Amino acid sequence: MEPRNLSAARSWLAQDPDPETRDELTALIASSDDPEAQAELEDRFGTRLAFGTAGLRGELGAGTNRMNRVLVAQAAAGLAAYLAENGSDDETPSVVVGYDGRRNSQRFALDSAEIFAGAGLHAILLPRMLPTPVLAFAVRYFNASAGVMVTASHNPPNDNGYKVYLGGDDQGSQIVPPADGEIARHIDRVATGGDITRIPRHLGYVRAGDDVVEAYIAATAAVAPAPESAAGMQWVYTAMHGVGWETTSRVVSAAGFPAPTVVSEQIDPDPAFPTVSFPNPEEPGAMDLAFETARSSNAEFVLANDPDADRLAVAVPDGAADGGWRRLSGNEVGLLLGWRAARRAAESREEQGTPTTTDVSLACSLVSSPGLEVIADHYGLDFFATLTGFKWISRAPGMAFGFEEALGYLVNPETVRDKDGISAAIAMLGLAADARGRGTTISGLLAEFEQTFGYFASDQISIRVEDLSVIDTIMTLLRKDQPDRFGTVKVKRVDDLLTGIDDLPPGNVLRFWLKGGSRIIVRPSGTEPKLKLYLDVRGSSAADAAERLAALTAGAREVLDSLS
């Protein structure tokens, strides 16, 4: 009897244009009598990498459950069909395509541009590998119908992905339902249609000039022109082996800030990410080289982009931290940037003589710090908590600033409708320089924030799994037998977002409201095989908030242990 999925593997091999994936699949087929090879074939062909609101993202390799040229061709042809179906009769749909420095990113982008052009669309390819925010900007700059960014952001080195944006009424935001489902159906029709070699291709795509990059640089430098107090500022920057440095350095120069000391080992794009086990500034050890550079250069702070530069990490000197440096949490940075945005909105309101109540808003994902709502209330601004992801945050009405705790910040919504680690870096440079001019630091700004708005503390528990069904099991158990307390902290109310809460779209999220104003939110990760718990408390002092958070974290772990 022929091993399961062997026929699918042979059909795949017949259409695969990539010599590397052809070779690996040929070897698997040749050894298909071996149980390990059969298990590998099952993993590669037993399911299909799903296209959703995050587009596609997965491990590189041959098969329907991997990122490869076959899957990308199907995705491009499906997206082209969707755009043709939803476009106007008198205008040819257009797509702009960008790519980062990961393995196969350029090849996937070229394949996509050729297929878009072959479908009769106006296809524009960015001039070279560039950060994700430049692609998001380019969708609006070219007034494109859609954009595609080939990146896996901060995922492991052997991953890649396919991120889709829509223009027009979506203003260059990432796709949301129902568009994602409609695109997925078109992709499925292409996939079931057979051989990708029959998909029309054309070399008539346009290679964009540097004008789009120059326009992004000018708009981003305008976020925070350097004040006089920036002169002599010592800081460190790392690109985490990604594509951020070329663009960031030009923005920093255009804004008038002093150049940083760079982490030379991580400054150039390298798809192997040789100095980090996981190219994510949030991961333990990822910023060790940056801290080492900061200590040797007597830096005032560190800024780090992830590999596609859509996220920003900030670190400050801290004598209590191991090695003397501490990375700020995404919530800490988000609250500082949100405070900045609220002050600027209030100043603009005073200059224009507009009423106290305005339609200007601050927005964050529902798992991010509740402190942003306190800021909004303080300044008379609207506030929106959205489902996780900037596809939702970017759509908040009247948004002046949005963030999520996973190091994502949207500080310039008129330019980029997505998280942008470069514009966030410029905003942080502006904050640091202003603080410097008043004789304080970023740490001093955090202390000022606490004195003004209160003491917020957050933590996160992540459970990485090999089998995704484990996450489903835990979520089911939490719904079926809801805990009445986490440790000694009693549960007051539970929101199950599957049923829809507070006008939010349905989502696989549980929100536990606890006595004393604490909160725990549980949800599966949208991009990694993880279950995530987000814990937030507010205390009467920093010590009180830390004590409350430690007790809540211990209680949450007890509940999780009881379910395993």
XYZ file of C-alpha atoms in Angstrom, residues 193-525:
333
model
C -6.795 23.957 -10.084
C -3.462 22.178 -10.272
C -0.097 23.052 -11.765
C 1.224 26.546 -10.944
C 3.288 26.477 -14.134
C 0.030 27.328 -15.950
C -0.393 30.563 -13.966
C 0.342 33.451 -16.377
C 3.481 35.456 -15.626
C 4.820 38.648 -17.116
C 8.000 40.653 -16.589
C 6.089 43.884 -17.110
C 6.088 44.899 -13.469
C 7.531 48.296 -12.518
C 10.567 48.638 -10.282
C 9.899 51.615 -7.992
C 12.473 54.348 -7.714
C 14.009 55.675 -4.513
C 11.431 58.476 -4.412
C 9.091 56.309 -2.329
C 11.847 55.694 0.232
C 12.778 59.390 0.286
C 9.129 60.283 0.895
C 8.915 57.815 3.782
C 12.131 59.208 5.277
C 10.885 62.797 5.083
C 7.505 61.955 6.618
C 9.077 59.917 9.401
C 11.779 62.469 10.236
C 8.975 65.018 10.705
C 7.585 62.941 13.607
C 10.159 64.491 15.971
C 12.694 66.999 14.646
C 15.677 67.042 16.979
C 15.769 69.838 19.579
C 19.011 71.500 20.639
C 19.150 69.249 23.687
C 19.809 66.253 21.396
C 23.365 67.461 20.728
C 25.877 65.000 22.114
C 23.254 62.376 22.997
C 24.889 58.938 23.299
C 22.768 55.982 22.287
C 23.046 52.498 20.816
C 21.117 50.931 17.943
C 20.763 47.350 16.718
C 18.931 46.089 13.641
C 18.906 42.485 14.965
C 20.395 41.258 11.646
C 17.444 42.796 9.796
C 16.795 45.517 7.239
C 16.181 48.442 9.582
C 19.520 50.219 9.666
C 19.767 51.714 6.162
C 16.373 53.420 6.435
C 16.620 54.243 10.144
C 20.030 55.870 9.756
C 18.700 58.126 7.012
C 15.660 59.102 9.082
C 17.836 59.836 12.143
C 20.084 62.067 10.037
C 17.147 63.842 8.384
C 15.575 64.525 11.788
C 18.850 66.000 13.052
C 19.677 63.519 15.810
C 23.235 62.382 16.478
C 24.144 59.036 14.949
C 24.156 56.097 17.352
C 26.833 53.620 18.220
C 25.681 50.560 16.331
C 25.921 46.913 17.336
C 28.241 46.058 14.457
C 27.682 42.302 14.704
C 23.939 42.782 14.091
C 23.729 45.860 11.875
C 23.645 44.257 8.410
C 20.921 41.940 7.071
C 21.772 38.276 7.622
C 19.063 35.622 7.169
C 20.982 33.219 9.423
C 20.654 35.579 12.434
C 23.978 34.219 13.752
C 24.186 36.059 17.092
C 20.665 35.323 18.365
C 18.798 32.054 18.823
C 15.508 33.873 18.200
C 15.585 37.297 16.424
C 13.054 38.956 18.689
C 14.114 41.755 21.083
C 11.622 40.367 23.625
C 13.450 37.031 23.874
C 16.006 36.478 26.660
C 19.538 37.154 25.444
C 18.536 38.820 22.170
C 19.777 42.230 23.344
C 22.890 41.071 25.177
C 25.233 42.431 22.481
C 23.373 45.748 22.557
C 23.824 45.950 26.313
C 27.513 45.119 25.964
C 27.873 47.892 23.389
C 25.950 50.311 25.612
C 28.213 49.620 28.594
C 31.396 50.142 26.556
C 30.107 53.351 24.917
C 28.569 54.895 28.050
C 25.210 55.104 26.284
C 22.157 56.822 27.712
C 19.733 54.296 26.203
C 19.393 51.549 23.575
C 16.957 51.303 20.668
C 16.440 48.010 18.823
C 14.355 47.104 15.806
C 13.249 43.582 15.020
C 14.379 42.149 11.643
C 11.709 43.869 9.498
C 11.771 47.030 11.675
C 8.072 47.160 12.453
C 8.734 46.767 16.182
C 10.868 48.786 18.601
C 12.548 47.815 21.860
C 13.948 50.368 24.303
C 16.439 49.686 27.085
C 17.757 51.921 29.863
C 20.492 51.744 32.509
C 19.257 50.075 35.682
C 21.594 49.307 38.567
C 19.199 46.678 39.891
C 19.180 44.706 36.629
C 21.586 41.933 35.742
C 24.373 43.581 33.752
C 23.131 47.055 34.598
C 20.646 47.369 31.723
C 16.917 46.678 31.470
C 14.660 46.392 28.438
C 11.458 48.318 28.966
C 8.253 46.394 28.444
C 6.068 47.168 25.469
C 3.523 48.597 27.861
C 6.052 50.998 29.399
C 7.120 52.294 25.986
C 3.524 52.394 24.758
C 2.402 54.470 27.721
C 5.247 56.956 27.266
C 4.478 57.328 23.560
C 0.745 57.505 24.293
C 1.376 60.266 26.829
C 3.385 62.118 24.179
C 0.573 61.762 21.634
C -2.058 62.918 24.133
C -0.046 66.014 25.071
C 0.417 66.905 21.424
C -3.319 66.456 20.769
C -4.122 68.689 23.752
C -1.649 71.347 22.575
C -3.151 71.255 19.086
C -6.629 71.594 20.565
C -5.588 74.668 22.554
C -3.917 76.262 19.542
C -7.038 75.747 17.429
C -9.447 76.679 20.218
C -11.481 73.489 19.761
C -13.765 72.108 22.515
C -12.487 69.771 25.231
C -14.356 66.814 23.753
C -12.869 65.872 20.394
C -12.899 62.908 18.071
C -9.167 62.339 18.601
C -8.496 58.944 20.152
C -5.860 56.683 21.620
C -6.116 52.960 20.902
C -4.481 49.740 21.997
C -5.120 46.026 21.861
C -7.284 44.715 24.684
C -4.291 42.824 26.114
C -2.211 45.996 26.424
C -1.956 48.161 29.545
C -5.160 49.788 30.820
C -2.990 52.817 31.549
C -3.613 54.152 28.042
C -7.300 54.633 28.818
C -6.316 56.603 31.935
C -4.180 58.886 29.745
C -7.034 59.363 27.282
C -9.463 60.240 30.086
C -6.955 62.691 31.585
C -6.717 64.634 28.321
C -10.365 64.325 27.281
C -9.626 62.019 24.351
C -11.572 59.034 23.095
C -10.207 55.566 23.784
C -10.624 52.265 21.969
C -9.536 48.762 23.013
C -9.412 46.450 20.013
C -8.698 42.828 19.265
C -4.983 42.057 19.059
C -3.134 43.119 15.955
C -2.675 46.383 14.116
C -5.201 45.315 11.527
C -7.706 46.262 14.257
C -5.822 49.023 16.085
C -5.259 50.944 12.832
C -9.007 51.121 12.267
C -9.858 52.909 15.544
C -11.801 56.099 14.693
C -9.818 59.318 15.028
C -6.683 57.519 16.215
C -3.688 59.723 16.996
C -1.677 56.858 18.495
C -2.027 53.125 18.900
C 0.051 50.375 20.438
C 0.213 46.763 21.479
C 2.311 45.358 24.283
C 4.344 43.197 21.865
C 6.620 46.179 21.062
C 4.351 47.569 18.342
C 3.574 51.302 18.053
C 1.664 53.362 15.507
C 2.758 56.956 16.043
C 2.156 58.463 12.606
C -1.252 57.269 11.351
C -1.406 59.793 8.511
C 1.679 58.134 7.027
C 1.647 54.450 7.996
C -1.449 52.516 9.113
C 0.539 49.767 10.778
C 3.056 49.372 13.535
C 6.276 51.136 12.622
C 9.471 50.614 14.589
C 11.290 53.427 12.789
C 8.808 56.234 13.413
C 8.492 54.939 16.989
C 12.292 55.179 17.323
C 12.224 58.807 16.166
C 9.444 59.585 18.633
C 11.498 57.984 21.435
C 14.564 59.978 20.400
C 12.432 63.085 20.676
C 11.229 62.095 24.152
C 14.768 61.290 25.294
C 16.116 64.585 23.969
C 13.321 66.604 25.593
C 13.938 64.809 28.892
C 17.640 65.470 28.537
C 16.900 69.174 28.105
C 15.080 69.121 31.443
C 17.924 67.296 33.161
C 16.233 63.901 33.297
C 16.200 60.593 31.418
C 13.811 58.010 29.989
C 13.743 56.394 33.428
C 12.882 59.798 34.843
C 9.990 60.055 32.379
C 8.647 56.725 33.645
C 8.743 58.059 37.204
C 6.922 61.219 36.101
C 4.299 59.086 34.385
C 3.651 57.117 37.583
C 3.314 60.283 39.624
C 0.798 61.646 37.116
C -1.293 58.591 36.209
C -0.621 55.907 38.808
C 1.309 52.681 39.130
C 0.621 50.016 36.503
C 2.369 46.664 36.305
C 2.058 43.944 33.703
C 3.312 40.431 33.145
C 2.888 37.763 30.527
C 2.913 33.982 30.688
C 3.550 32.127 27.427
C 3.135 28.403 26.999
C 4.788 27.093 23.820
C 3.329 23.803 22.565
C 4.229 21.232 19.930
C 0.609 20.171 19.494
C -1.845 23.035 18.862
C -4.695 20.899 20.210
C -3.242 21.460 23.690
C -4.187 25.137 23.402
C -7.719 24.265 22.318
C -8.025 21.898 25.266
C -6.938 24.521 27.800
C -9.290 27.159 26.343
C -12.172 24.658 26.436
C -11.455 23.745 30.065
C -11.273 27.415 31.093
C -14.652 28.044 29.471
C -16.275 24.902 30.873
C -15.074 25.285 34.443
C -14.203 28.945 34.920
C -11.892 29.536 37.917
C -13.418 31.661 40.676
C -10.010 32.923 41.821
C -6.369 33.129 40.787
C -4.427 32.413 43.941
C -6.038 34.612 46.575
C -7.503 37.096 44.082
C -11.211 36.527 43.413
C -12.746 36.663 39.941
C -15.549 39.243 39.638
C -16.593 38.727 36.014
C -15.600 36.759 32.929
C -15.955 38.015 29.345
C -15.923 35.371 26.631
C -15.143 37.199 23.418
C -16.300 34.282 21.299
C -19.785 35.617 21.874
C -18.799 39.218 21.108
C -18.211 41.831 23.840
C -18.104 45.655 23.769
C -18.739 45.796 20.002
C -15.568 43.764 19.409
C -15.595 41.149 16.652
C -15.762 37.588 18.031
C -12.388 36.198 19.061
C -10.946 33.232 20.919
C -10.235 35.302 24.028
C -11.200 35.013 27.706
C -10.997 38.107 29.915
C -11.116 37.691 33.708
C -11.901 40.817 35.748
C -10.576 40.411 39.291
C -11.179 42.031 42.632
C -9.052 45.130 43.203
C -8.981 46.129 39.549
C -6.648 43.397 38.308
C -7.159 41.624 34.988
C -6.086 38.422 33.243
C -6.617 37.834 29.526
C -6.053 34.436 27.917
C -5.733 33.860 24.175
C -3.838 31.752 21.629
C -1.036 33.542 19.795
